[in-house]
Structure formats: structure tokens, C-alpha cells
Amino acid sequence: MADKSEARWREVLTPEQFEVLRQKGTERAFAGAYCDAKDPGTYRCAGCGDPLFSSESKFESGSGWPSFYEAIEGGRVRTEEDHTLGMKRMEVLCGSCGGHLGHVFPDGPAPTGLRYCINSVALALEPDEDADVD
Ligand code: FE
């Protein structure tokens, strides 16, 4: 599932997902579905479905994008230096399908001090089954 041609990605993703995941786009701040989400669950890759972040590591960053202090477990995301826009940033990608997720910055809260700044459109929240839904 992870190994697709760009043409195939265009077929299976929405235009918004394609722009972020495959073309390294960025959704508008405060516009994403998960910016303020507090529902317990697992955030999966919108491209391949792999689990990437837990709601337990989500925090309010005020940035306008869903923010996490750690990936769900080792190896689920990978990072790469990104020198676009005249800045040196660390890009965050899905370790499985290579989709662009966002960037990670060294200004997050304890215990990691990291802030994974992730596009909502790159994620799909799978709610915990035993969670209270209100
Ligand atoms: Fe993926």
C-alpha cells in the first residue's frame, strides 16, 4: 500500500491530501480538522494508514496546527533536513509511505522538548473504542 506512483496517489488522495502529503504543502493555520481536537485515539497517516501519533502526546501549541511532543513509537515517522524557504528545518515524513506530514521543532514541552507540527489533512484520527463520545 505504501509503494504507489504519484499518479496513483492522485487517484486515492483528495487534492488537499495530495498537495500536503506528496507535494509537501502546508494547510492554512487554524483551518485543519484536528487543530483543536481533544478526542482520545490514534492519528494515522492519511496516505497509508500507519499509526503515527497518539492523542496522549497532543498538546496546545497555539500554532494553528495539531502538535505532538512525540511520535507514537520509534520508527513510525522519519525526519529529514529541509532547507526550503530560507530556513533550516526538520521535515517529518511518514516512515512507511514517505508522505510529508509537517516539521518538528525543538521548542516543545516536556518530556521530549519537541514539537511535531503536523498538517491535519495528513492525518486520520481513529477514536479509541472505549472512549466516551459526547
Ligand atoms: Fe504513510
Short mmCIF file of N, CA, C and O and ligand atoms in Angstrom, two decimals:
data_model
loop_
_atom_site.label_atom_id
_atom_site.label_comp_id
_atom_site.label_asym_id
_atom_site.label_seq_id
_atom_site.Cartn_x
_atom_site.Cartn_y
_atom_site.Cartn_z
N MET A 1 0.83 -1.20 0.00
CA MET A 1 0.00 0.00 0.00
C MET A 1 0.87 1.25 0.00
O MET A 1 0.52 2.29 -0.53
N ALA A 2 2.05 1.13 0.62
CA ALA A 2 2.88 2.31 0.77
C ALA A 2 3.57 2.70 -0.53
O ALA A 2 3.95 3.85 -0.73
N ASP A 3 3.74 1.75 -1.42
CA ASP A 3 4.54 1.99 -2.62
C ASP A 3 3.62 2.30 -3.79
O ASP A 3 3.13 1.41 -4.47
N LYS A 4 3.40 3.57 -4.02
CA LYS A 4 2.49 3.97 -5.10
C LYS A 4 3.18 4.98 -6.00
O LYS A 4 4.00 5.76 -5.56
N SER A 5 2.78 4.98 -7.26
CA SER A 5 3.25 6.02 -8.15
C SER A 5 2.52 7.32 -7.81
O SER A 5 1.46 7.32 -7.18
N GLU A 6 3.10 8.44 -8.21
CA GLU A 6 2.44 9.72 -7.93
C GLU A 6 1.07 9.77 -8.61
O GLU A 6 0.13 10.34 -8.08
N ALA A 7 0.95 9.15 -9.78
CA ALA A 7 -0.34 9.14 -10.47
C ALA A 7 -1.38 8.39 -9.64
O ALA A 7 -2.54 8.80 -9.53
N ARG A 8 -0.94 7.29 -9.03
CA ARG A 8 -1.86 6.51 -8.20
C ARG A 8 -2.24 7.30 -6.93
O ARG A 8 -3.40 7.28 -6.52
N TRP A 9 -1.26 7.99 -6.36
CA TRP A 9 -1.57 8.83 -5.19
C TRP A 9 -2.64 9.86 -5.55
O TRP A 9 -3.53 10.16 -4.77
N ARG A 10 -2.53 10.43 -6.74
CA ARG A 10 -3.51 11.43 -7.17
C ARG A 10 -4.92 10.84 -7.21
O ARG A 10 -5.91 11.53 -6.97
N GLU A 11 -5.00 9.56 -7.51
CA GLU A 11 -6.31 8.92 -7.58
C GLU A 11 -6.89 8.64 -6.20
O GLU A 11 -8.10 8.76 -5.99
N VAL A 12 -6.04 8.26 -5.26
CA VAL A 12 -6.56 7.80 -3.97
C VAL A 12 -6.64 8.90 -2.92
O VAL A 12 -7.37 8.76 -1.94
N LEU A 13 -5.92 9.98 -3.11
CA LEU A 13 -5.96 11.08 -2.13
C LEU A 13 -6.87 12.20 -2.62
O LEU A 13 -7.06 12.36 -3.82
N THR A 14 -7.40 12.96 -1.68
CA THR A 14 -8.10 14.19 -2.07
C THR A 14 -7.05 15.18 -2.57
O THR A 14 -5.86 15.05 -2.26
N PRO A 15 -7.47 16.20 -3.33
CA PRO A 15 -6.49 17.20 -3.78
C PRO A 15 -5.74 17.84 -2.62
O PRO A 15 -4.53 18.09 -2.72
N GLU A 16 -6.44 18.08 -1.50
CA GLU A 16 -5.80 18.69 -0.34
C GLU A 16 -4.76 17.74 0.28
O GLU A 16 -3.68 18.16 0.67
N GLN A 17 -5.12 16.46 0.38
CA GLN A 17 -4.17 15.47 0.91
C GLN A 17 -2.96 15.34 -0.02
O GLN A 17 -1.82 15.27 0.44
N PHE A 18 -3.21 15.32 -1.33
CA PHE A 18 -2.12 15.17 -2.28
C PHE A 18 -1.14 16.33 -2.19
O PHE A 18 0.08 16.14 -2.19
N GLU A 19 -1.69 17.53 -2.05
CA GLU A 19 -0.83 18.71 -2.01
C GLU A 19 0.11 18.68 -0.80
O GLU A 19 1.27 19.06 -0.88
N VAL A 20 -0.42 18.22 0.34
CA VAL A 20 0.42 18.17 1.55
C VAL A 20 1.32 16.93 1.52
O VAL A 20 2.55 17.03 1.61
N LEU A 21 0.71 15.76 1.40
CA LEU A 21 1.47 14.51 1.55
C LEU A 21 2.50 14.31 0.43
O LEU A 21 3.61 13.86 0.69
N ARG A 22 2.12 14.60 -0.79
CA ARG A 22 3.01 14.26 -1.91
C ARG A 22 3.74 15.48 -2.47
O ARG A 22 4.71 15.33 -3.21
N GLN A 23 3.24 16.69 -2.18
CA GLN A 23 3.91 17.88 -2.70
C GLN A 23 4.42 18.79 -1.61
O GLN A 23 4.77 19.93 -1.86
N LYS A 24 4.44 18.29 -0.37
CA LYS A 24 5.00 19.00 0.77
C LYS A 24 4.33 20.35 1.00
O LYS A 24 4.98 21.32 1.38
N GLY A 25 3.04 20.41 0.76
CA GLY A 25 2.30 21.64 1.01
C GLY A 25 2.01 21.82 2.49
O GLY A 25 2.30 20.95 3.31
N THR A 26 1.45 22.98 2.81
CA THR A 26 1.07 23.28 4.20
C THR A 26 -0.34 23.82 4.20
O THR A 26 -0.65 24.75 3.45
N GLU A 27 -1.18 23.23 5.04
CA GLU A 27 -2.55 23.75 5.14
C GLU A 27 -2.53 25.07 5.90
O GLU A 27 -1.58 25.35 6.65
N ARG A 28 -3.58 25.86 5.72
CA ARG A 28 -3.66 27.14 6.42
C ARG A 28 -3.74 26.92 7.93
O ARG A 28 -4.39 25.99 8.41
N ALA A 29 -3.10 27.80 8.68
CA ALA A 29 -3.13 27.72 10.14
C ALA A 29 -4.57 27.82 10.63
O ALA A 29 -5.38 28.58 10.06
N PHE A 30 -4.89 27.08 11.66
CA PHE A 30 -6.20 27.07 12.31
C PHE A 30 -7.33 26.57 11.40
O PHE A 30 -8.50 26.69 11.73
N ALA A 31 -6.99 26.04 10.22
CA ALA A 31 -8.00 25.60 9.28
C ALA A 31 -8.22 24.08 9.33
O ALA A 31 -9.23 23.59 8.85
N GLY A 32 -7.29 23.35 9.92
CA GLY A 32 -7.35 21.90 9.87
C GLY A 32 -8.34 21.31 10.86
O GLY A 32 -8.65 21.90 11.89
N ALA A 33 -8.82 20.12 10.53
CA ALA A 33 -9.85 19.45 11.33
C ALA A 33 -9.35 19.09 12.73
O ALA A 33 -10.16 19.00 13.66
N TYR A 34 -8.05 18.86 12.89
CA TYR A 34 -7.55 18.34 14.18
C TYR A 34 -6.81 19.39 15.00
O TYR A 34 -6.24 19.06 16.04
N CYS A 35 -6.82 20.62 14.54
CA CYS A 35 -6.09 21.68 15.25
C CYS A 35 -6.47 21.70 16.73
O CYS A 35 -5.60 21.71 17.60
N ASP A 36 -7.76 21.71 17.04
CA ASP A 36 -8.22 21.81 18.43
C ASP A 36 -8.77 20.49 18.95
O ASP A 36 -9.38 20.45 20.02
N ALA A 37 -8.59 19.42 18.21
CA ALA A 37 -9.19 18.14 18.60
C ALA A 37 -8.59 17.63 19.91
O ALA A 37 -7.39 17.71 20.13
N LYS A 38 -9.46 17.13 20.77
CA LYS A 38 -9.00 16.55 22.03
C LYS A 38 -9.46 15.10 22.19
O LYS A 38 -9.25 14.48 23.22
N ASP A 39 -10.10 14.57 21.17
CA ASP A 39 -10.62 13.20 21.26
C ASP A 39 -9.49 12.20 21.42
O ASP A 39 -8.48 12.29 20.72
N PRO A 40 -9.67 11.24 22.34
CA PRO A 40 -8.65 10.21 22.50
C PRO A 40 -8.64 9.25 21.32
O PRO A 40 -9.69 8.84 20.83
N GLY A 41 -7.47 8.92 20.87
CA GLY A 41 -7.37 7.99 19.75
C GLY A 41 -5.99 7.99 19.14
O GLY A 41 -5.05 8.55 19.69
N THR A 42 -5.93 7.36 18.00
CA THR A 42 -4.67 7.20 17.29
C THR A 42 -4.74 7.95 15.98
O THR A 42 -5.66 7.75 15.19
N TYR A 43 -3.76 8.82 15.76
CA TYR A 43 -3.68 9.54 14.50
C TYR A 43 -2.88 8.71 13.51
O TYR A 43 -1.70 8.45 13.71
N ARG A 44 -3.56 8.32 12.44
CA ARG A 44 -2.92 7.51 11.41
C ARG A 44 -2.57 8.36 10.20
O ARG A 44 -3.15 9.42 9.99
N CYS A 45 -1.65 7.87 9.41
CA CYS A 45 -1.27 8.53 8.16
C CYS A 45 -2.46 8.51 7.21
O CYS A 45 -3.05 7.45 6.96
N ALA A 46 -2.82 9.67 6.66
CA ALA A 46 -3.93 9.75 5.72
C ALA A 46 -3.58 9.08 4.40
O ALA A 46 -4.45 8.79 3.59
N GLY A 47 -2.30 8.84 4.18
CA GLY A 47 -1.88 8.20 2.94
C GLY A 47 -1.91 6.69 3.02
O GLY A 47 -2.49 6.02 2.17
N CYS A 48 -1.30 6.13 4.07
CA CYS A 48 -1.14 4.67 4.12
C CYS A 48 -1.80 4.02 5.33
O CYS A 48 -1.86 2.79 5.41
N GLY A 49 -2.28 4.80 6.29
CA GLY A 49 -2.99 4.23 7.42
C GLY A 49 -2.11 3.81 8.59
O GLY A 49 -2.61 3.34 9.61
N ASP A 50 -0.81 3.97 8.48
CA ASP A 50 0.05 3.59 9.59
C ASP A 50 -0.18 4.51 10.79
O ASP A 50 -0.38 5.71 10.62
N PRO A 51 -0.13 3.98 12.01
CA PRO A 51 -0.28 4.82 13.20
C PRO A 51 0.95 5.70 13.39
O PRO A 51 2.08 5.21 13.35
N LEU A 52 0.72 7.00 13.59
CA LEU A 52 1.84 7.94 13.66
C LEU A 52 1.94 8.66 15.00
O LEU A 52 3.03 8.82 15.54
N PHE A 53 0.80 9.10 15.54
CA PHE A 53 0.81 9.87 16.78
C PHE A 53 -0.37 9.43 17.64
O PHE A 53 -1.44 9.08 17.13
N SER A 54 -0.16 9.48 18.96
CA SER A 54 -1.25 9.22 19.90
C SER A 54 -1.81 10.55 20.38
O SER A 54 -1.07 11.52 20.56
N SER A 55 -3.12 10.56 20.63
CA SER A 55 -3.72 11.77 21.20
C SER A 55 -3.09 12.11 22.55
O SER A 55 -3.13 13.26 22.98
N GLU A 56 -2.48 11.12 23.19
CA GLU A 56 -1.88 11.38 24.51
C GLU A 56 -0.68 12.32 24.43
O GLU A 56 -0.31 12.95 25.42
N SER A 57 -0.06 12.40 23.27
CA SER A 57 1.10 13.29 23.14
C SER A 57 0.73 14.60 22.45
O SER A 57 1.59 15.42 22.14
N LYS A 58 -0.57 14.82 22.22
CA LYS A 58 -1.02 16.05 21.57
C LYS A 58 -1.10 17.16 22.61
O LYS A 58 -1.53 16.94 23.74
N PHE A 59 -0.68 18.34 22.24
CA PHE A 59 -0.75 19.47 23.18
C PHE A 59 -1.14 20.74 22.43
O PHE A 59 -1.06 20.81 21.21
N GLU A 60 -1.57 21.72 23.20
CA GLU A 60 -1.97 23.01 22.64
C GLU A 60 -0.74 23.86 22.41
O GLU A 60 -0.10 24.32 23.35
N SER A 61 -0.39 24.05 21.15
CA SER A 61 0.81 24.83 20.86
C SER A 61 0.48 26.27 20.49
O SER A 61 1.36 27.13 20.51
N GLY A 62 -0.78 26.52 20.13
CA GLY A 62 -1.15 27.85 19.67
C GLY A 62 -0.68 28.16 18.27
O GLY A 62 -0.85 29.27 17.78
N SER A 63 -0.09 27.18 17.60
CA SER A 63 0.49 27.41 16.27
C SER A 63 -0.55 27.40 15.17
O SER A 63 -0.34 27.94 14.10
N GLY A 64 -1.69 26.74 15.43
CA GLY A 64 -2.68 26.60 14.38
C GLY A 64 -2.64 25.26 13.68
O GLY A 64 -3.42 25.02 12.76
N TRP A 65 -1.70 24.41 14.10
CA TRP A 65 -1.62 23.06 13.55
C TRP A 65 -1.59 22.06 14.71
O TRP A 65 -1.08 22.36 15.79
N PRO A 66 -2.11 20.85 14.48
CA PRO A 66 -2.01 19.82 15.52
C PRO A 66 -0.55 19.63 15.90
O PRO A 66 0.32 19.55 15.03
N SER A 67 -0.32 19.57 17.21
CA SER A 67 1.06 19.49 17.70
C SER A 67 1.20 18.33 18.67
O SER A 67 0.34 18.12 19.53
N PHE A 68 2.28 17.61 18.53
CA PHE A 68 2.55 16.42 19.35
C PHE A 68 3.98 16.52 19.87
O PHE A 68 4.85 17.05 19.18
N TYR A 69 4.22 15.98 21.08
CA TYR A 69 5.60 16.04 21.58
C TYR A 69 6.39 14.78 21.25
O TYR A 69 7.60 14.74 21.45
N GLU A 70 5.72 13.77 20.72
CA GLU A 70 6.48 12.60 20.27
C GLU A 70 5.66 11.79 19.27
O GLU A 70 4.43 11.88 19.24
N ALA A 71 6.37 11.00 18.48
CA ALA A 71 5.70 10.05 17.59
C ALA A 71 5.22 8.86 18.41
O ALA A 71 5.65 8.66 19.54
N ILE A 72 4.32 8.10 17.85
CA ILE A 72 3.63 7.07 18.63
C ILE A 72 4.61 6.00 19.12
O ILE A 72 4.44 5.45 20.20
N GLU A 73 5.60 5.68 18.36
CA GLU A 73 6.66 4.76 18.79
C GLU A 73 7.78 4.89 17.80
O GLU A 73 7.62 5.46 16.73
N GLY A 74 8.93 4.37 18.15
CA GLY A 74 10.09 4.52 17.29
C GLY A 74 9.87 4.01 15.88
O GLY A 74 9.24 2.98 15.69
N GLY A 75 10.38 4.74 14.91
CA GLY A 75 10.36 4.27 13.55
C GLY A 75 9.12 4.57 12.75
O GLY A 75 9.08 4.29 11.56
N ARG A 76 8.11 5.14 13.40
CA ARG A 76 6.87 5.41 12.65
C ARG A 76 6.98 6.65 11.77
O ARG A 76 6.31 6.74 10.74
N VAL A 77 7.75 7.59 12.20
CA VAL A 77 7.99 8.75 11.35
C VAL A 77 9.50 8.88 11.16
O VAL A 77 10.30 8.38 11.95
N ARG A 78 9.89 9.51 10.08
CA ARG A 78 11.31 9.81 9.90
C ARG A 78 11.46 11.30 9.65
O ARG A 78 10.49 11.98 9.28
N THR A 79 12.64 11.80 9.87
CA THR A 79 12.88 13.22 9.68
C THR A 79 14.01 13.41 8.69
O THR A 79 14.85 12.54 8.49
N GLU A 80 13.99 14.58 8.08
CA GLU A 80 14.95 14.90 7.04
C GLU A 80 15.19 16.41 7.09
O GLU A 80 14.25 17.17 7.31
N GLU A 81 16.43 16.82 6.88
CA GLU A 81 16.69 18.27 6.87
C GLU A 81 16.01 18.91 5.68
O GLU A 81 16.03 18.39 4.57
N ASP A 82 15.39 20.05 5.93
CA ASP A 82 14.66 20.78 4.89
C ASP A 82 15.20 22.21 4.88
O ASP A 82 15.16 22.91 5.88
N HIS A 83 15.72 22.61 3.72
CA HIS A 83 16.32 23.94 3.62
C HIS A 83 15.48 24.90 2.78
O HIS A 83 15.98 25.93 2.35
N THR A 84 14.22 24.56 2.55
CA THR A 84 13.38 25.45 1.75
C THR A 84 12.97 26.68 2.56
O THR A 84 13.09 26.70 3.79
N LEU A 85 12.48 27.68 1.88
CA LEU A 85 12.01 28.93 2.48
C LEU A 85 13.11 29.66 3.25
O LEU A 85 12.84 30.48 4.12
N GLY A 86 14.38 29.36 2.92
CA GLY A 86 15.48 30.07 3.56
C GLY A 86 15.69 29.73 5.02
O GLY A 86 16.32 30.47 5.75
N MET A 87 15.11 28.60 5.45
CA MET A 87 15.25 28.19 6.84
C MET A 87 15.80 26.77 6.87
O MET A 87 15.63 26.01 5.94
N LYS A 88 16.46 26.45 7.98
CA LYS A 88 16.84 25.07 8.19
C LYS A 88 15.82 24.47 9.15
O LYS A 88 15.74 24.86 10.32
N ARG A 89 15.02 23.56 8.63
CA ARG A 89 14.01 22.90 9.47
C ARG A 89 14.14 21.40 9.33
O ARG A 89 14.80 20.91 8.42
N MET A 90 13.50 20.68 10.26
CA MET A 90 13.46 19.23 10.15
C MET A 90 12.07 18.83 9.67
O MET A 90 11.07 19.07 10.35
N GLU A 91 12.04 18.27 8.47
CA GLU A 91 10.79 17.80 7.90
C GLU A 91 10.41 16.46 8.54
O GLU A 91 11.27 15.64 8.83
N VAL A 92 9.11 16.26 8.76
CA VAL A 92 8.61 15.00 9.31
C VAL A 92 7.85 14.26 8.20
O VAL A 92 6.98 14.85 7.55
N LEU A 93 8.24 13.01 7.99
CA LEU A 93 7.61 12.20 6.95
C LEU A 93 7.10 10.90 7.53
O LEU A 93 7.65 10.39 8.52
N CYS A 94 6.08 10.34 6.92
CA CYS A 94 5.63 9.01 7.30
C CYS A 94 6.73 8.01 6.97
O CYS A 94 7.23 7.98 5.85
N GLY A 95 7.09 7.20 7.97
CA GLY A 95 8.17 6.24 7.76
C GLY A 95 7.79 5.13 6.81
O GLY A 95 8.65 4.43 6.28
N SER A 96 6.50 4.98 6.56
CA SER A 96 6.04 3.91 5.70
C SER A 96 5.87 4.34 4.25
O SER A 96 6.47 3.77 3.35
N CYS A 97 5.06 5.38 4.02
CA CYS A 97 4.77 5.78 2.63
C CYS A 97 5.58 7.00 2.19
O CYS A 97 5.50 7.38 1.02
N GLY A 98 6.31 7.61 3.12
CA GLY A 98 7.13 8.76 2.73
C GLY A 98 6.35 10.04 2.58
O GLY A 98 6.90 11.05 2.13
N GLY A 99 5.08 10.04 2.94
CA GLY A 99 4.26 11.24 2.82
C GLY A 99 4.76 12.35 3.73
O GLY A 99 5.18 12.10 4.86
N HIS A 100 4.71 13.58 3.24
CA HIS A 100 5.09 14.73 4.05
C HIS A 100 4.01 14.99 5.10
O HIS A 100 2.82 15.07 4.77
N LEU A 101 4.43 15.11 6.36
CA LEU A 101 3.47 15.34 7.44
C LEU A 101 3.54 16.76 7.98
O LEU A 101 2.52 17.37 8.31
N GLY A 102 4.74 17.28 8.11
CA GLY A 102 4.94 18.61 8.67
C GLY A 102 6.39 18.78 9.05
O GLY A 102 7.28 18.27 8.37
N HIS A 103 6.64 19.49 10.17
CA HIS A 103 8.01 19.72 10.63
C HIS A 103 8.08 19.50 12.13
O HIS A 103 7.06 19.56 12.82
N VAL A 104 9.29 19.26 12.63
CA VAL A 104 9.48 19.12 14.07
C VAL A 104 10.46 20.20 14.53
O VAL A 104 11.48 20.45 13.87
N PHE A 105 10.10 20.86 15.64
CA PHE A 105 10.89 21.97 16.16
C PHE A 105 11.31 21.66 17.60
O PHE A 105 10.59 20.99 18.34
N PRO A 106 12.46 22.22 18.01
CA PRO A 106 12.99 21.90 19.35
C PRO A 106 12.44 22.82 20.43
O PRO A 106 13.16 23.19 21.36
N ASP A 107 11.18 23.19 20.32
CA ASP A 107 10.61 24.12 21.31
C ASP A 107 9.33 23.57 21.93
O ASP A 107 8.43 24.31 22.31
N GLY A 108 9.26 22.26 22.03
CA GLY A 108 8.08 21.62 22.59
C GLY A 108 8.18 21.43 24.10
O GLY A 108 9.19 21.76 24.71
N PRO A 109 7.13 20.87 24.68
CA PRO A 109 7.08 20.67 26.13
C PRO A 109 7.82 19.40 26.57
O PRO A 109 8.20 18.57 25.74
N ALA A 110 7.98 19.25 27.88
CA ALA A 110 8.48 18.00 28.45
C ALA A 110 7.51 16.88 28.08
O ALA A 110 6.32 17.16 27.90
N PRO A 111 7.95 15.66 27.99
CA PRO A 111 9.29 15.19 28.34
C PRO A 111 10.31 15.22 27.19
O PRO A 111 11.48 14.97 27.44
N THR A 112 9.91 15.53 25.99
CA THR A 112 10.85 15.43 24.87
C THR A 112 11.44 16.78 24.46
O THR A 112 12.50 16.82 23.85
N GLY A 113 10.71 17.86 24.73
CA GLY A 113 11.16 19.16 24.26
C GLY A 113 10.95 19.36 22.77
O GLY A 113 11.45 20.31 22.18
N LEU A 114 10.19 18.44 22.17
CA LEU A 114 9.95 18.52 20.73
C LEU A 114 8.52 18.95 20.44
O LEU A 114 7.60 18.71 21.22
N ARG A 115 8.35 19.59 19.31
CA ARG A 115 7.02 19.97 18.83
C ARG A 115 6.88 19.49 17.39
O ARG A 115 7.41 20.10 16.47
N TYR A 116 6.18 18.39 17.24
CA TYR A 116 5.84 17.91 15.90
C TYR A 116 4.64 18.71 15.43
O TYR A 116 3.54 18.59 15.97
N CYS A 117 4.87 19.55 14.43
CA CYS A 117 3.84 20.45 13.91
C CYS A 117 3.32 19.81 12.62
O CYS A 117 4.02 19.79 11.60
N ILE A 118 2.11 19.26 12.70
CA ILE A 118 1.64 18.33 11.67
C ILE A 118 0.38 18.86 10.99
O ILE A 118 -0.52 19.39 11.66
N ASN A 119 0.29 18.71 9.71
CA ASN A 119 -0.91 19.10 8.98
C ASN A 119 -2.06 18.15 9.29
O ASN A 119 -1.90 16.92 9.17
N SER A 120 -3.22 18.71 9.64
CA SER A 120 -4.40 17.88 9.90
C SER A 120 -4.72 16.97 8.72
O SER A 120 -5.09 15.80 8.90
N VAL A 121 -4.58 17.51 7.54
CA VAL A 121 -5.02 16.79 6.34
C VAL A 121 -4.14 15.56 6.07
O VAL A 121 -4.54 14.64 5.33
N ALA A 122 -2.97 15.52 6.69
CA ALA A 122 -2.09 14.36 6.54
C ALA A 122 -2.44 13.25 7.52
O ALA A 122 -1.85 12.17 7.48
N LEU A 123 -3.40 13.52 8.41
CA LEU A 123 -3.75 12.58 9.48
C LEU A 123 -5.19 12.10 9.36
O LEU A 123 -6.03 12.77 8.77
N ALA A 124 -5.44 10.95 9.94
CA ALA A 124 -6.81 10.43 10.08
C ALA A 124 -6.93 9.88 11.49
O ALA A 124 -6.23 8.94 11.85
N LEU A 125 -7.79 10.49 12.30
CA LEU A 125 -7.93 10.07 13.69
C LEU A 125 -8.82 8.84 13.80
O LEU A 125 -9.96 8.84 13.34
N GLU A 126 -8.26 7.82 14.42
CA GLU A 126 -9.05 6.64 14.75
C GLU A 126 -9.39 6.73 16.24
O GLU A 126 -8.51 6.56 17.09
N PRO A 127 -10.65 7.03 16.58
CA PRO A 127 -11.00 7.21 18.00
C PRO A 127 -10.83 5.92 18.79
O PRO A 127 -11.07 4.84 18.25
N ASP A 128 -10.44 6.07 20.06
CA ASP A 128 -10.38 4.90 20.93
C ASP A 128 -11.76 4.29 21.05
O ASP A 128 -12.75 5.00 21.20
N GLU A 129 -11.83 2.97 21.02
CA GLU A 129 -13.13 2.29 21.04
C GLU A 129 -13.88 2.50 22.34
O GLU A 129 -15.10 2.60 22.35
N ASP A 130 -13.14 2.55 23.45
CA ASP A 130 -13.82 2.65 24.75
C ASP A 130 -13.97 4.10 25.21
O ASP A 130 -14.32 4.35 26.34
N ALA A 131 -13.70 5.05 24.31
CA ALA A 131 -13.77 6.46 24.71
C ALA A 131 -15.23 6.90 24.84
O ALA A 131 -16.10 6.43 24.10
N ASP A 132 -15.48 7.78 25.78
CA ASP A 132 -16.79 8.41 25.88
C ASP A 132 -16.94 9.40 24.74
O ASP A 132 -16.11 10.26 24.55
N VAL A 133 -18.01 9.26 23.99
CA VAL A 133 -18.24 10.18 22.89
C VAL A 133 -19.33 11.15 23.32
O VAL A 133 -20.41 10.74 23.72
N ASP A 134 -19.02 12.42 23.26
CA ASP A 134 -20.04 13.39 23.64
C ASP A 134 -20.38 14.33 22.49
O ASP A 134 -20.02 14.04 21.36
FE FE B 1 2.03 6.93 5.37
#
